[in-house]
PDB file of C-alpha atoms in Angstrom:
ATOM      1  CA  MET A   1       0.308  -0.053   0.091  1.00  0.00           C
ATOM      2  CA  LYS A   2       1.152   3.535  -1.207  1.00  0.00           C
ATOM      3  CA  ILE A   3       1.161   5.881   1.057  1.00  0.00           C
ATOM      4  CA  TYR A   4       0.900   9.322  -0.142  1.00  0.00           C
ATOM      5  CA  THR A   5      -1.721   9.155  -3.025  1.00  0.00           C
ATOM      6  CA  LYS A   6      -1.492  13.389  -3.510  1.00  0.00           C
ATOM      7  CA  THR A   7      -5.031  13.518  -3.840  1.00  0.00           C
ATOM      8  CA  GLY A   8      -5.679  15.527  -0.756  1.00  0.00           C
ATOM      9  CA  ASP A   9      -2.822  17.925  -2.318  1.00  0.00           C
ATOM     10  CA  LYS A  10      -5.467  20.673  -3.133  1.00  0.00           C
ATOM     11  CA  GLY A  11      -6.738  20.238  -0.082  1.00  0.00           C
ATOM     12  CA  GLN A  12      -9.174  17.760   0.230  1.00  0.00           C
ATOM     13  CA  THR A  13      -9.922  14.224   1.482  1.00  0.00           C
ATOM     14  CA  SER A  14     -12.561  11.130   0.894  1.00  0.00           C
ATOM     15  CA  LEU A  15     -14.573  10.171   3.457  1.00  0.00           C
ATOM     16  CA  PHE A  16     -15.515   6.223   3.695  1.00  0.00           C
ATOM     17  CA  GLY A  17     -18.269   5.991   0.651  1.00  0.00           C
ATOM     18  CA  GLY A  18     -16.162   8.392  -1.206  1.00  0.00           C
ATOM     19  CA  LYS A  19     -17.788  11.630  -1.046  1.00  0.00           C
ATOM     20  CA  ARG A  20     -14.717  14.374  -0.985  1.00  0.00           C
ATOM     21  CA  VAL A  21     -14.517  17.370   1.709  1.00  0.00           C
ATOM     22  CA  SER A  22     -12.610  20.397   2.910  1.00  0.00           C
ATOM     23  CA  LYS A  23      -9.787  19.017   5.338  1.00  0.00           C
ATOM     24  CA  HIS A  24     -10.849  21.978   7.371  1.00  0.00           C
ATOM     25  CA  ASP A  25     -14.440  20.375   7.424  1.00  0.00           C
ATOM     26  CA  ILE A  26     -15.992  19.637  11.124  1.00  0.00           C
ATOM     27  CA  ARG A  27     -16.278  15.426  10.471  1.00  0.00           C
ATOM     28  CA  ILE A  28     -12.318  15.860   9.687  1.00  0.00           C
ATOM     29  CA  GLU A  29     -12.063  17.413  12.334  1.00  0.00           C
ATOM     30  CA  ALA A  30     -13.891  15.385  14.215  1.00  0.00           C
ATOM     31  CA  TYR A  31     -12.357  12.317  13.307  1.00  0.00           C
ATOM     32  CA  GLY A  32      -8.620  14.004  13.416  1.00  0.00           C
ATOM     33  CA  THR A  33      -9.225  14.841  17.213  1.00  0.00           C
ATOM     34  CA  VAL A  34     -10.169  11.406  18.151  1.00  0.00           C
ATOM     35  CA  ASP A  35      -6.866  10.395  15.966  1.00  0.00           C
ATOM     36  CA  GLU A  36      -5.072  12.467  18.262  1.00  0.00           C
ATOM     37  CA  LEU A  37      -6.346  11.340  21.915  1.00  0.00           C
ATOM     38  CA  ASN A  38      -5.838   8.231  20.392  1.00  0.00           C
ATOM     39  CA  SER A  39      -2.382   8.484  20.515  1.00  0.00           C
ATOM     40  CA  TYR A  40      -1.833  10.867  23.461  1.00  0.00           C
ATOM     41  CA  ILE A  41      -3.760   7.194  24.794  1.00  0.00           C
ATOM     42  CA  GLY A  42      -1.120   5.514  23.532  1.00  0.00           C
ATOM     43  CA  LEU A  43       1.872   8.097  25.010  1.00  0.00           C
ATOM     44  CA  ILE A  44       0.200   6.915  28.880  1.00  0.00           C
ATOM     45  CA  ARG A  45      -0.356   2.896  28.032  1.00  0.00           C
ATOM     46  CA  ASP A  46       3.451   3.411  27.046  1.00  0.00           C
ATOM     47  CA  GLN A  47       4.807   4.686  30.244  1.00  0.00           C
ATOM     48  CA  LYS A  48       4.698   1.813  33.761  1.00  0.00           C
ATOM     49  CA  ILE A  49       1.330   1.433  34.471  1.00  0.00           C
ATOM     50  CA  ASP A  50      -0.258  -1.993  35.370  1.00  0.00           C
ATOM     51  CA  GLN A  51      -1.172  -4.317  32.974  1.00  0.00           C
ATOM     52  CA  ASN A  52      -5.492  -3.600  33.990  1.00  0.00           C
ATOM     53  CA  SER A  53      -4.967  -0.180  32.961  1.00  0.00           C
ATOM     54  CA  TYR A  54      -2.563  -1.211  29.937  1.00  0.00           C
ATOM     55  CA  GLU A  55      -5.244  -3.042  29.249  1.00  0.00           C
ATOM     56  CA  ALA A  56      -8.065  -1.537  29.554  1.00  0.00           C
ATOM     57  CA  LEU A  57      -6.416   0.787  27.281  1.00  0.00           C
ATOM     58  CA  ILE A  58      -5.936  -1.255  24.361  1.00  0.00           C
ATOM     59  CA  GLU A  59      -9.553  -1.574  24.811  1.00  0.00           C
ATOM     60  CA  ILE A  60      -9.970   2.135  24.224  1.00  0.00           C
ATOM     61  CA  GLN A  61      -7.881   2.346  22.135  1.00  0.00           C
ATOM     62  CA  ASP A  62      -9.463   0.043  19.478  1.00  0.00           C
ATOM     63  CA  ARG A  63     -13.121   1.459  20.539  1.00  0.00           C
ATOM     64  CA  LEU A  64     -11.576   5.058  19.255  1.00  0.00           C
ATOM     65  CA  PHE A  65     -10.799   3.444  16.117  1.00  0.00           C
ATOM     66  CA  THR A  66     -13.921   2.776  16.072  1.00  0.00           C
ATOM     67  CA  LEU A  67     -15.498   5.933  16.587  1.00  0.00           C
ATOM     68  CA  GLY A  68     -13.161   7.324  14.685  1.00  0.00           C
ATOM     69  CA  SER A  69     -14.758   5.114  11.224  1.00  0.00           C
ATOM     70  CA  ILE A  70     -18.467   6.186  12.376  1.00  0.00           C
ATOM     71  CA  LEU A  71     -17.193   9.611  12.369  1.00  0.00           C
ATOM     72  CA  ALA A  72     -15.540   9.178   9.253  1.00  0.00           C
ATOM     73  CA  THR A  73     -18.399   7.460   6.846  1.00  0.00           C
ATOM     74  CA  GLU A  74     -20.495  10.016   4.739  1.00  0.00           C
ATOM     75  CA  PRO A  75     -23.889   9.993   6.318  1.00  0.00           C
ATOM     76  CA  GLY A  76     -26.543   7.591   5.041  1.00  0.00           C
ATOM     77  CA  ASN A  77     -23.567   5.534   3.359  1.00  0.00           C
ATOM     78  CA  ALA A  78     -24.893   1.770   3.754  1.00  0.00           C
ATOM     79  CA  LYS A  79     -22.314   0.174   1.422  1.00  0.00           C
ATOM     80  CA  VAL A  80     -19.636   1.123   3.603  1.00  0.00           C
ATOM     81  CA  LYS A  81     -19.448  -1.732   5.911  1.00  0.00           C
ATOM     82  CA  VAL A  82     -17.786   0.156   9.299  1.00  0.00           C
ATOM     83  CA  PRO A  83     -17.784  -0.955  13.242  1.00  0.00           C
ATOM     84  CA  GLN A  84     -20.062   0.069  16.296  1.00  0.00           C
ATOM     85  CA  LEU A  85     -19.740   1.133  19.290  1.00  0.00           C
ATOM     86  CA  TYR A  86     -22.349  -0.463  21.655  1.00  0.00           C
ATOM     87  CA  GLU A  87     -23.861   0.779  25.248  1.00  0.00           C
ATOM     88  CA  GLU A  88     -21.379  -2.228  26.369  1.00  0.00           C
ATOM     89  CA  ASP A  89     -18.685   0.108  25.662  1.00  0.00           C
ATOM     90  CA  ILE A  90     -19.620   2.118  27.830  1.00  0.00           C
ATOM     91  CA  THR A  91     -20.781  -0.241  31.028  1.00  0.00           C
ATOM     92  CA  PHE A  92     -17.104  -1.079  30.264  1.00  0.00           C
ATOM     93  CA  LEU A  93     -15.993   2.830  30.849  1.00  0.00           C
ATOM     94  CA  GLU A  94     -18.102   2.934  33.986  1.00  0.00           C
ATOM     95  CA  LYS A  95     -16.836   0.283  35.670  1.00  0.00           C
ATOM     96  CA  GLU A  96     -13.472   0.644  34.896  1.00  0.00           C
ATOM     97  CA  ILE A  97     -14.352   4.270  36.868  1.00  0.00           C
ATOM     98  CA  ASP A  98     -16.149   2.666  39.868  1.00  0.00           C
ATOM     99  CA  LYS A  99     -13.080   0.223  40.370  1.00  0.00           C
ATOM    100  CA  MET A 100     -10.219   2.358  40.810  1.00  0.00           C
ATOM    101  CA  ASN A 101     -12.835   5.191  42.537  1.00  0.00           C
ATOM    102  CA  GLU A 102     -12.567   2.610  45.135  1.00  0.00           C
ATOM    103  CA  THR A 103      -9.313   2.930  46.262  1.00  0.00           C
ATOM    104  CA  LEU A 104      -9.055   7.025  46.062  1.00  0.00           C
ATOM    105  CA  PRO A 105      -9.856   9.364  48.092  1.00  0.00           C
ATOM    106  CA  GLU A 106     -12.517  11.084  48.276  1.00  0.00           C
ATOM    107  CA  MET A 107     -12.579  14.660  45.806  1.00  0.00           C
ATOM    108  CA  ARG A 108     -13.606  17.475  48.177  1.00  0.00           C
ATOM    109  CA  SER A 109     -11.904  20.345  45.449  1.00  0.00           C
ATOM    110  CA  PHE A 110     -11.057  20.291  42.265  1.00  0.00           C
ATOM    111  CA  VAL A 111      -7.358  19.215  41.101  1.00  0.00           C
ATOM    112  CA  LEU A 112      -4.218  20.646  39.553  1.00  0.00           C
ATOM    113  CA  PRO A 113      -3.391  18.658  36.841  1.00  0.00           C
ATOM    114  CA  GLY A 114       0.012  17.312  37.190  1.00  0.00           C
ATOM    115  CA  GLY A 115       2.415  15.115  39.749  1.00  0.00           C
ATOM    116  CA  HIS A 116       3.724  13.081  37.443  1.00  0.00           C
ATOM    117  CA  GLN A 117       4.278  12.732  34.222  1.00  0.00           C
ATOM    118  CA  THR A 118       2.082   9.698  33.228  1.00  0.00           C
ATOM    119  CA  VAL A 119      -0.285  11.245  35.560  1.00  0.00           C
ATOM    120  CA  SER A 120      -0.434  14.787  33.586  1.00  0.00           C
ATOM    121  CA  PHE A 121      -0.361  12.630  30.106  1.00  0.00           C
ATOM    122  CA  CYS A 122      -3.856  11.145  31.680  1.00  0.00           C
ATOM    123  CA  HIS A 123      -5.012  15.063  31.981  1.00  0.00           C
ATOM    124  CA  ILE A 124      -3.634  15.657  28.509  1.00  0.00           C
ATOM    125  CA  SER A 125      -5.861  13.272  27.239  1.00  0.00           C
ATOM    126  CA  ARG A 126      -8.967  14.069  28.767  1.00  0.00           C
ATOM    127  CA  CYS A 127      -8.559  17.629  27.557  1.00  0.00           C
ATOM    128  CA  VAL A 128      -7.751  16.470  24.369  1.00  0.00           C
ATOM    129  CA  CYS A 129     -11.331  13.766  24.472  1.00  0.00           C
ATOM    130  CA  ARG A 130     -13.488  16.799  25.458  1.00  0.00           C
ATOM    131  CA  ARG A 131     -11.819  18.662  22.361  1.00  0.00           C
ATOM    132  CA  ALA A 132     -13.439  15.873  20.171  1.00  0.00           C
ATOM    133  CA  GLU A 133     -16.435  15.217  22.319  1.00  0.00           C
ATOM    134  CA  ARG A 134     -17.147  19.181  21.480  1.00  0.00           C
ATOM    135  CA  LEU A 135     -16.240  18.668  18.013  1.00  0.00           C
ATOM    136  CA  VAL A 136     -18.122  15.439  17.616  1.00  0.00           C
ATOM    137  CA  ILE A 137     -21.086  17.201  19.451  1.00  0.00           C
ATOM    138  CA  HIS A 138     -21.282  20.119  16.529  1.00  0.00           C
ATOM    139  CA  LEU A 139     -20.886  18.541  13.923  1.00  0.00           C
ATOM    140  CA  ALA A 140     -24.363  16.223  15.149  1.00  0.00           C
ATOM    141  CA  GLU A 141     -25.654  19.191  14.367  1.00  0.00           C
ATOM    142  CA  LYS A 142     -24.736  19.767  11.707  1.00  0.00           C
ATOM    143  CA  ASP A 143     -25.177  16.043   9.674  1.00  0.00           C
ATOM    144  CA  ASN A 144     -26.182  13.162  11.975  1.00  0.00           C
ATOM    145  CA  VAL A 145     -24.005  11.670  14.569  1.00  0.00           C
ATOM    146  CA  ASN A 146     -24.822   8.684  16.360  1.00  0.00           C
ATOM    147  CA  GLU A 147     -25.717   9.891  19.587  1.00  0.00           C
ATOM    148  CA  LEU A 148     -23.148   7.224  21.636  1.00  0.00           C
ATOM    149  CA  THR A 149     -19.934   8.504  19.977  1.00  0.00           C
ATOM    150  CA  PHE A 150     -19.985  11.689  22.346  1.00  0.00           C
ATOM    151  CA  LYS A 151     -21.551   9.381  25.222  1.00  0.00           C
ATOM    152  CA  TYR A 152     -18.393   7.325  24.881  1.00  0.00           C
ATOM    153  CA  LEU A 153     -16.312  10.410  24.889  1.00  0.00           C
ATOM    154  CA  ASN A 154     -18.320  11.983  27.402  1.00  0.00           C
ATOM    155  CA  ARG A 155     -17.317   9.169  30.290  1.00  0.00           C
ATOM    156  CA  LEU A 156     -14.065   8.217  28.170  1.00  0.00           C
ATOM    157  CA  SER A 157     -12.341  12.273  29.410  1.00  0.00           C
ATOM    158  CA  ASP A 158     -14.280  10.902  33.089  1.00  0.00           C
ATOM    159  CA  TYR A 159     -12.569   7.685  32.879  1.00  0.00           C
ATOM    160  CA  LEU A 160      -9.430   9.176  32.897  1.00  0.00           C
ATOM    161  CA  PHE A 161      -9.700  11.696  34.811  1.00  0.00           C
ATOM    162  CA  VAL A 162      -9.757   9.072  37.412  1.00  0.00           C
ATOM    163  CA  LEU A 163      -6.911   6.877  35.659  1.00  0.00           C
ATOM    164  CA  ALA A 164      -5.039  10.110  36.530  1.00  0.00           C
ATOM    165  CA  ARG A 165      -6.064  10.143  40.393  1.00  0.00           C
ATOM    166  CA  LYS A 166      -4.818   5.881  40.134  1.00  0.00           C
ATOM    167  CA  PHE A 167      -2.171   6.961  38.852  1.00  0.00           C
ATOM    168  CA  THR A 168      -1.154   9.695  41.367  1.00  0.00           C
ATOM    169  CA  GLN A 169      -1.575   7.163  44.565  1.00  0.00           C
ATOM    170  CA  ASP A 170       0.321   4.439  42.200  1.00  0.00           C
ATOM    171  CA  LEU A 171       2.966   6.727  41.814  1.00  0.00           C
ATOM    172  CA  SER A 172       3.075   8.577  45.292  1.00  0.00           C
ATOM    173  CA  ALA A 173       2.959  11.731  43.574  1.00  0.00           C
ATOM    174  CA  ASN A 174       1.360  14.848  44.942  1.00  0.00           C
ATOM    175  CA  GLU A 175      -2.369  15.757  43.571  1.00  0.00           C
ATOM    176  CA  ILE A 176      -2.336  19.261  44.985  1.00  0.00           C
ATOM    177  CA  GLU A 177      -6.410  20.457  45.740  1.00  0.00           C
ATOM    178  CA  TRP A 178      -7.018  23.609  43.604  1.00  0.00           C
ATOM    179  CA  LYS A 179      -7.600  26.696  46.627  1.00  0.00           C
ATOM    180  CA  PRO A 180      -9.108  29.322  44.731  1.00  0.00           C
ATOM    181  CA  ARG A 181      -7.997  33.100  46.065  1.00  0.00           C
ATOM    182  CA  MET A 182     -11.387  34.871  46.959  1.00  0.00           C
TER     183      MET A 182
END
């Protein structure tokens, strides 16, 4: 497979199904940001982390490829076979969040992102996830988008926040509470 096709040299790209759109189309922005998120999650996975988190992140990366495929498909095109998201994918994230929360101290305030490089990668991923969610919701206002896509991203950002807190605990990092000046 040749990497360069030259078909995008004039600022357009193809959706699954063949429709040509501008590279700045909101659909391209949405699935491009999901791809960026997937890469950041790979960065988290490359850290020294526990096996359960590692495996959960692989599952999440697989779901993000699914989500990207859904977003990259021309709306209404039934000819293209695309994997789907399911409610169980969201339940998976919720169960992982609940497992992690069992051992974490109760939150009493916002926390400042940081404390350890691995924790910071989680917070960056969470922010990119929120951006992807905003873009998908924007796209949904214009085009038909499966509601599970933004529901999944919403839950994933929660997961990434709790994962950051878990790694803070695992790595004996300092979790600094935000204390607003009043």
